[in-house]
GROMACS .gro file of C-alpha atoms in nm:
model
   58
    1MET     CA    1  17.902 -10.916   3.954
    2ALA     CA    2  17.731 -10.604   4.091
    3ASP     CA    3  17.443 -10.431   3.914
    4THR     CA    4  17.654 -10.127   3.830
    5ASP     CA    5  17.915 -10.347   3.663
    6PHE     CA    6  17.654 -10.535   3.465
    7TYR     CA    7  17.477 -10.228   3.327
    8SER     CA    8  17.786 -10.014   3.265
    9ARG     CA    9  17.975 -10.282   3.074
   10ASP     CA   10  17.838 -10.212   2.723
   11ARG     CA   11  17.751  -9.842   2.761
   12PRO     CA   12  17.945  -9.566   2.586
   13ALA     CA   13  18.148  -9.319   2.793
   14HIS     CA   14  17.883  -9.045   2.760
   15PRO     CA   15  17.543  -9.216   2.725
   16GLU     CA   16  17.335  -8.896   2.708
   17LEU     CA   17  17.153  -8.829   2.382
   18PRO     CA   18  17.054  -8.484   2.252
   19GLU     CA   19  16.687  -8.395   2.298
   20ASP     CA   20  16.476  -8.469   1.993
   21ARG     CA   21  16.207  -8.224   2.110
   22PRO     CA   22  16.379  -7.938   2.291
   23ARG     CA   23  16.179  -7.770   2.564
   24GLY     CA   24  16.117  -7.398   2.581
   25ARG     CA   25  16.059  -7.142   2.312
   26SER     CA   26  16.305  -7.011   2.064
   27GLU     CA   27  16.392  -6.642   2.041
   28SER     CA   28  16.199  -6.603   1.714
   29TYR     CA   29  15.874  -6.753   1.849
   30VAL     CA   30  15.574  -6.524   1.798
   31PRO     CA   31  15.248  -6.644   1.954
   32GLU     CA   32  14.954  -6.666   1.718
   33HIS     CA   33  14.636  -6.472   1.782
   34HIS     CA   34  14.369  -6.702   1.909
   35ARG     CA   35  14.051  -6.704   1.704
   36LEU     CA   36  13.836  -6.794   2.004
   37ARG     CA   37  13.956  -6.493   2.203
   38THR     CA   38  13.881  -6.255   1.915
   39THR     CA   39  13.537  -6.406   1.863
   40THR     CA   40  13.457  -6.377   2.234
   41ILE     CA   41  13.559  -6.010   2.243
   42LEU     CA   42  13.347  -5.932   1.936
   43LEU     CA   43  13.048  -6.114   2.085
   44ILE     CA   44  13.078  -5.925   2.414
   45ALA     CA   45  13.112  -5.593   2.226
   46PHE     CA   46  12.798  -5.673   2.027
   47VAL     CA   47  12.599  -5.757   2.341
   48VAL     CA   48  12.717  -5.437   2.512
   49LEU     CA   49  12.623  -5.234   2.203
   50VAL     CA   50  12.274  -5.385   2.198
   51LEU     CA   51  12.227  -5.322   2.571
   52VAL     CA   52  12.343  -4.960   2.538
   53GLY     CA   53  12.107  -4.914   2.243
   54ILE     CA   54  11.815  -5.049   2.447
   55LEU     CA   55  11.899  -4.824   2.743
   56LEU     CA   56  11.938  -4.508   2.535
   57PHE     CA   57  11.636  -4.559   2.307
   58PRO     CA   58  11.359  -4.730   2.502
   0.00000   0.00000   0.00000
């Protein structure tokens, strides 16, 4: 008995199963705003504001 005969003997005709965790994004997916990105932008804006204040009013 060959390997292909042994393994195909008790398999169904179409042994593929549907994915339980489909890959890719759905059409209705909307990415969330990242809190870290917003915090970083606010921190950089604050530092720039302080530096501009120091340069304009020594």
